[in-house]
Amino acid sequence: MSVADLPRPMGYVFGGGGSLGAVQVGMLQALGEHDIAPDLVTGTSVGSVNGAVVALDPESAANRLSHVWARVTRERVLPGGLLAQVRTLQHTKTHLFPSTGLAAVITDVLGADITFADLTVPFAAIATDIATARPQVLREGHVLPALLASAAIPGVFPPVRINGRDLMDGGVVNKTPVSHAVALGADRVWVLPTGYSCDLPASPKTAVNMALHAMTLAVNHRLAERFEQAVDLRVIRPLCPVATSGADFSHAATPIERSHAATREWLAGRPPSTGQAGLLAPHRH
């Protein structure tokens, strides 16, 4: 089927997964090589950050994100040592790290003042309302606080207050927001999950690494939630084996390259090479 024959509108759905969000960059590179571009985007957690960059400029997003991920470090996203974490927890009672580092990364690629109205295609960031435990779809106002809310991993980053609601990571209740892409009007949905650390050499040794590992497991345990409306759904299977944790930002180039190769092979109709991720065959619900 040619690109011109694909059902429209076409939606991209980005799942969460900490530093494994780099995997989605390789997927984007391969989709771009086939001129497959979204008409709308939804994202959860780190997927909302990648998704916002895509929504701003779908054509240049993969290139921009590859440069962003190459510069991201753990120290930048999770600043401060153990003593700083203890002081932050004693002061706030709710989290170990400020969100200033993550905000700086987002600002570098998107700017601090960009709004949803400035984006090229419709975009929704998914967060969780702490009080009601329900997903919150963020589509208005400034993008930065919406992304910080969507990526506010419980216990790691502070919750974000928007419109009188305290919000945290969207992956807590909405792992891959397919239904929201359908609600925005998508007739075909491409799901870009991050996967999880499926081949760690040892169990995580710190509270932060364990929390992030648990979140990536929860986010990716089920790739797509049930939804009522029929839609042409394409789910790109994430990489496995993955021997790095969702808190390790030092190896972004490797998952990008592996994911790019695996996605290219599937789109070309070939089985994945040894050591690469397989991909789920296209199917209709």
GROMACS .gro file of C-alpha atoms in nm:
model
  285
    1MET     CA    1   0.000   0.000   0.000
    2SER     CA    2   0.139   0.339  -0.097
    3VAL     CA    3   0.150   0.629   0.146
    4ALA     CA    4  -0.122   0.801  -0.055
    5ASP     CA    5  -0.353   0.503   0.010
    6LEU     CA    6  -0.309   0.499   0.388
    7PRO     CA    7  -0.621   0.591   0.591
    8ARG     CA    8  -0.624   0.950   0.715
    9PRO     CA    9  -0.616   1.126   0.951
   10MET     CA   10  -0.306   0.943   1.075
   11GLY     CA   11  -0.209   0.960   1.443
   12TYR     CA   12   0.117   0.895   1.624
   13VAL     CA   13   0.097   0.769   1.983
   14PHE     CA   14   0.412   0.792   2.197
   15GLY     CA   15   0.440   0.577   2.509
   16GLY     CA   16   0.655   0.653   2.813
   17GLY     CA   17   0.975   0.493   2.938
   18GLY     CA   18   1.238   0.731   3.076
   19SER     CA   19   1.567   0.730   2.889
   20LEU     CA   20   1.433   0.457   2.659
   21GLY     CA   21   1.246   0.736   2.483
   22ALA     CA   22   1.552   0.737   2.254
   23VAL     CA   23   1.407   0.424   2.091
   24GLN     CA   24   1.126   0.635   1.945
   25VAL     CA   25   1.376   0.849   1.754
   26GLY     CA   26   1.487   0.550   1.547
   27MET     CA   27   1.125   0.464   1.475
   28LEU     CA   28   1.063   0.821   1.359
   29GLN     CA   29   1.365   0.810   1.130
   30ALA     CA   30   1.236   0.499   0.956
   31LEU     CA   31   0.879   0.628   0.927
   32GLY     CA   32   1.011   0.954   0.781
   33GLU     CA   33   1.208   0.765   0.517
   34HIS     CA   34   0.876   0.622   0.399
   35ASP     CA   35   0.711   0.966   0.401
   36ILE     CA   36   0.475   0.855   0.678
   37ALA     CA   37   0.387   1.168   0.876
   38PRO     CA   38   0.119   1.227   1.140
   39ASP     CA   39  -0.188   1.445   1.119
   40LEU     CA   40  -0.215   1.442   1.500
   41VAL     CA   41  -0.005   1.329   1.796
   42THR     CA   42  -0.063   1.210   2.153
   43GLY     CA   43   0.198   1.122   2.414
   44THR     CA   44   0.253   1.008   2.770
   45SER     CA   45   0.551   1.083   2.996
   46VAL     CA   46   0.876   1.106   2.794
   47GLY     CA   47   0.663   1.019   2.493
   48SER     CA   48   0.481   1.348   2.536
   49VAL     CA   49   0.814   1.531   2.509
   50ASN     CA   50   0.909   1.348   2.190
   51GLY     CA   51   0.554   1.388   2.063
   52ALA     CA   52   0.551   1.763   2.118
   53VAL     CA   53   0.865   1.799   1.905
   54VAL     CA   54   0.696   1.598   1.631
   55ALA     CA   55   0.380   1.808   1.657
   56LEU     CA   56   0.584   2.126   1.621
   57ASP     CA   57   0.751   2.016   1.297
   58PRO     CA   58   0.693   1.657   1.181
   59GLU     CA   59   0.947   1.678   0.898
   60SER     CA   60   1.248   1.782   1.107
   61ALA     CA   61   1.152   1.613   1.435
   62ALA     CA   62   1.363   1.297   1.401
   63ASN     CA   63   1.676   1.497   1.322
   64ARG     CA   64   1.613   1.745   1.603
   65LEU     CA   65   1.541   1.472   1.855
   66SER     CA   66   1.854   1.275   1.762
   67HIS     CA   67   2.063   1.581   1.851
   68VAL     CA   68   1.866   1.641   2.172
   69TRP     CA   69   1.908   1.283   2.293
   70ALA     CA   70   2.280   1.292   2.216
   71ARG     CA   71   2.320   1.578   2.466
   72VAL     CA   72   2.096   1.453   2.746
   73THR     CA   73   2.269   1.318   3.056
   74ARG     CA   74   2.142   1.171   3.381
   75GLU     CA   75   2.300   1.460   3.572
   76ARG     CA   76   2.104   1.708   3.365
   77VAL     CA   77   1.767   1.540   3.402
   78LEU     CA   78   1.822   1.416   3.760
   79PRO     CA   79   2.052   1.680   3.912
   80GLY     CA   80   2.225   1.648   4.248
   81GLY     CA   81   2.374   1.365   4.448
   82LEU     CA   82   2.235   1.159   4.734
   83LEU     CA   83   2.254   1.438   4.992
   84ALA     CA   84   2.069   1.675   4.758
   85GLN     CA   85   1.800   1.411   4.708
   86VAL     CA   86   1.760   1.366   5.082
   87ARG     CA   87   1.730   1.742   5.135
   88THR     CA   88   1.474   1.772   4.857
   89LEU     CA   89   1.268   1.487   5.000
   90GLN     CA   90   1.284   1.633   5.352
   91HIS     CA   91   1.171   1.970   5.223
   92THR     CA   92   0.899   1.861   4.981
   93LYS     CA   93   0.790   1.525   5.127
   94THR     CA   94   0.682   1.417   4.777
   95HIS     CA   95   0.982   1.385   4.542
   96LEU     CA   96   1.359   1.346   4.511
   97PHE     CA   97   1.444   1.580   4.223
   98PRO     CA   98   1.332   1.921   4.101
   99SER     CA   99   1.196   1.934   3.748
  100THR     CA  100   1.434   2.215   3.651
  101GLY     CA  101   1.667   1.985   3.459
  102LEU     CA  102   1.387   1.831   3.256
  103ALA     CA  103   1.241   2.177   3.196
  104ALA     CA  104   1.577   2.295   3.062
  105VAL     CA  105   1.591   2.005   2.815
  106ILE     CA  106   1.239   2.079   2.693
  107THR     CA  107   1.307   2.450   2.668
  108ASP     CA  108   1.618   2.390   2.459
  109VAL     CA  109   1.423   2.206   2.192
  110LEU     CA  110   1.083   2.377   2.209
  111GLY     CA  111   1.134   2.709   2.385
  112ALA     CA  112   0.980   2.817   2.714
  113ASP     CA  113   0.681   3.007   2.580
  114ILE     CA  114   0.546   2.784   2.303
  115THR     CA  115   0.173   2.709   2.325
  116PHE     CA  116  -0.039   2.429   2.187
  117ALA     CA  117  -0.174   2.677   1.932
  118ASP     CA  118   0.180   2.720   1.794
  119LEU     CA  119   0.214   2.352   1.702
  120THR     CA  120   0.182   2.241   1.340
  121VAL     CA  121  -0.048   1.945   1.406
  122PRO     CA  122  -0.294   1.880   1.693
  123PHE     CA  123  -0.123   1.742   2.002
  124ALA     CA  124  -0.240   1.609   2.339
  125ALA     CA  125  -0.019   1.535   2.641
  126ILE     CA  126  -0.164   1.287   2.887
  127ALA     CA  127  -0.119   1.331   3.263
  128THR     CA  128  -0.286   1.180   3.571
  129ASP     CA  129  -0.504   1.373   3.813
  130ILE     CA  130  -0.370   1.276   4.156
  131ALA     CA  131  -0.700   1.341   4.335
  132THR     CA  132  -0.930   1.151   4.097
  133ALA     CA  133  -0.681   0.899   3.949
  134ARG     CA  134  -0.817   0.983   3.605
  135PRO     CA  135  -0.625   1.075   3.291
  136GLN     CA  136  -0.609   1.443   3.207
  137VAL     CA  137  -0.584   1.540   2.842
  138LEU     CA  138  -0.380   1.859   2.809
  139ARG     CA  139  -0.434   2.047   2.482
  140GLU     CA  140  -0.445   2.416   2.570
  141GLY     CA  141  -0.215   2.683   2.705
  142HIS     CA  142   0.162   2.657   2.734
  143VAL     CA  143   0.326   2.332   2.635
  144LEU     CA  144   0.606   2.328   2.895
  145PRO     CA  145   0.394   2.276   3.210
  146ALA     CA  146   0.184   2.016   3.028
  147LEU     CA  147   0.495   1.815   2.942
  148LEU     CA  148   0.633   1.846   3.294
  149ALA     CA  149   0.301   1.718   3.429
  150SER     CA  150   0.286   1.430   3.183
  151ALA     CA  151   0.642   1.326   3.278
  152ALA     CA  152   0.616   1.384   3.656
  153ILE     CA  153   0.716   1.034   3.768
  154PRO     CA  154   0.569   0.980   4.119
  155GLY     CA  155   0.831   1.018   4.390
  156VAL     CA  156   1.095   1.131   4.140
  157PHE     CA  157   0.961   1.463   4.008
  158PRO     CA  158   0.716   1.706   4.168
  159PRO     CA  159   0.353   1.707   4.062
  160VAL     CA  160   0.246   2.001   3.846
  161ARG     CA  161  -0.059   2.214   3.922
  162ILE     CA  162  -0.263   2.306   3.614
  163ASN     CA  163  -0.610   2.460   3.627
  164GLY     CA  164  -0.639   2.385   3.998
  165ARG     CA  165  -0.546   2.017   3.957
  166ASP     CA  166  -0.231   1.845   4.083
  167LEU     CA  167  -0.105   1.625   3.803
  168MET     CA  168   0.156   1.349   3.773
  169ASP     CA  169   0.291   1.110   3.510
  170GLY     CA  170   0.029   1.004   3.258
  171GLY     CA  171   0.171   0.653   3.243
  172VAL     CA  172   0.022   0.578   3.585
  173VAL     CA  173  -0.326   0.536   3.435
  174ASN     CA  174  -0.285   0.567   3.058
  175LYS     CA  175   0.011   0.376   2.924
  176THR     CA  176  -0.029   0.435   2.552
  177PRO     CA  177  -0.304   0.688   2.477
  178VAL     CA  178  -0.447   0.526   2.166
  179SER     CA  179  -0.804   0.614   2.260
  180HIS     CA  180  -0.714   0.982   2.277
  181ALA     CA  181  -0.571   0.971   1.925
  182VAL     CA  182  -0.895   0.810   1.811
  183ALA     CA  183  -1.093   1.080   1.995
  184LEU     CA  184  -0.893   1.343   1.806
  185GLY     CA  185  -1.007   1.183   1.481
  186ALA     CA  186  -0.735   0.934   1.379
  187ASP     CA  187  -0.839   0.657   1.140
  188ARG     CA  188  -0.493   0.499   1.146
  189VAL     CA  189  -0.273   0.494   1.455
  190TRP     CA  190   0.098   0.422   1.475
  191VAL     CA  191   0.204   0.336   1.830
  192LEU     CA  192   0.567   0.416   1.915
  193PRO     CA  193   0.639   0.252   2.253
  194THR     CA  194   0.973   0.281   2.430
  195GLY     CA  195   0.988  -0.071   2.563
  196TYR     CA  196   1.157  -0.150   2.891
  197SER     CA  197   1.482  -0.290   3.030
  198CYS     CA  198   1.426  -0.657   2.945
  199ASP     CA  199   1.784  -0.782   2.989
  200LEU     CA  200   1.939  -0.603   3.287
  201PRO     CA  201   2.261  -0.764   3.412
  202ALA     CA  202   2.147  -0.705   3.772
  203SER     CA  203   1.855  -0.558   3.964
  204PRO     CA  204   1.852  -0.177   4.003
  205LYS     CA  205   2.059  -0.074   4.305
  206THR     CA  206   1.909   0.264   4.389
  207ALA     CA  207   1.560   0.385   4.473
  208VAL     CA  208   1.553   0.612   4.168
  209ASN     CA  209   1.661   0.339   3.928
  210MET     CA  210   1.408   0.098   4.079
  211ALA     CA  211   1.128   0.355   4.054
  212LEU     CA  212   1.207   0.431   3.690
  213HIS     CA  213   1.239   0.062   3.608
  214ALA     CA  214   0.901  -0.006   3.769
  215MET     CA  215   0.741   0.277   3.574
  216THR     CA  216   0.876   0.156   3.241
  217LEU     CA  217   0.750  -0.194   3.317
  218ALA     CA  218   0.406  -0.059   3.405
  219VAL     CA  219   0.391   0.172   3.105
  220ASN     CA  220   0.486  -0.098   2.855
  221HIS     CA  221   0.319  -0.405   3.004
  222ARG     CA  222   0.024  -0.343   2.774
  223LEU     CA  223   0.106  -0.158   2.454
  224ALA     CA  224  -0.242  -0.034   2.369
  225GLU     CA  225  -0.554   0.000   2.578
  226ARG     CA  226  -0.893  -0.108   2.455
  227PHE     CA  227  -1.101   0.146   2.273
  228GLU     CA  228  -1.449   0.146   2.133
  229GLN     CA  229  -1.402   0.282   1.784
  230ALA     CA  230  -1.251   0.064   1.510
  231VAL     CA  231  -0.915   0.192   1.391
  232ASP     CA  232  -0.629   0.069   1.177
  233LEU     CA  233  -0.363   0.012   1.443
  234ARG     CA  234   0.008  -0.037   1.379
  235VAL     CA  235   0.220  -0.111   1.687
  236ILE     CA  236   0.597  -0.096   1.651
  237ARG     CA  237   0.749  -0.347   1.889
  238PRO     CA  238   1.019  -0.197   2.110
  239LEU     CA  239   1.373  -0.330   2.133
  240CYS     CA  240   1.467  -0.641   2.328
  241PRO     CA  241   1.718  -0.728   2.464
  242VAL     CA  242   1.782  -0.396   2.637
  243ALA     CA  243   2.051  -0.403   2.905
  244THR     CA  244   2.028  -0.039   3.018
  245SER     CA  245   1.781   0.107   3.265
  246GLY     CA  246   1.528   0.380   3.206
  247ALA     CA  247   1.749   0.610   3.414
  248ASP     CA  248   2.060   0.563   3.198
  249PHE     CA  249   2.091   0.847   2.947
  250SER     CA  250   2.447   0.767   2.840
  251HIS     CA  251   2.377   0.528   2.553
  252ALA     CA  252   2.113   0.703   2.342
  253ALA     CA  253   2.290   0.643   2.011
  254THR     CA  254   2.267   0.263   2.037
  255PRO     CA  255   1.888   0.227   2.083
  256ILE     CA  256   1.831   0.491   1.814
  257GLU     CA  257   2.041   0.295   1.564
  258ARG     CA  258   1.892  -0.042   1.658
  259SER     CA  259   1.536   0.084   1.646
  260HIS     CA  260   1.595   0.261   1.315
  261ALA     CA  261   1.726  -0.061   1.157
  262ALA     CA  262   1.448  -0.278   1.296
  263THR     CA  263   1.172  -0.042   1.187
  264ARG     CA  264   1.320  -0.004   0.839
  265GLU     CA  265   1.329  -0.381   0.792
  266TRP     CA  266   0.967  -0.420   0.894
  267LEU     CA  267   0.845  -0.137   0.675
  268ALA     CA  268   1.031  -0.298   0.384
  269GLY     CA  269   0.854  -0.628   0.453
  270ARG     CA  270   1.162  -0.814   0.580
  271PRO     CA  271   1.194  -1.001   0.911
  272PRO     CA  272   1.418  -0.831   1.167
  273SER     CA  273   1.789  -0.914   1.176
  274THR     CA  274   1.936  -1.114   1.461
  275GLY     CA  275   1.950  -0.902   1.775
  276GLN     CA  276   1.704  -0.647   1.642
  277ALA     CA  277   1.350  -0.597   1.762
  278GLY     CA  278   1.067  -0.767   1.583
  279LEU     CA  279   0.755  -0.568   1.505
  280LEU     CA  280   0.392  -0.660   1.534
  281ALA     CA  281   0.224  -0.719   1.203
  282PRO     CA  282  -0.033  -0.457   1.099
  283HIS     CA  283  -0.381  -0.547   1.214
  284ARG     CA  284  -0.724  -0.395   1.229
  285HIS     CA  285  -0.946  -0.389   1.538
   0.00000   0.00000   0.00000
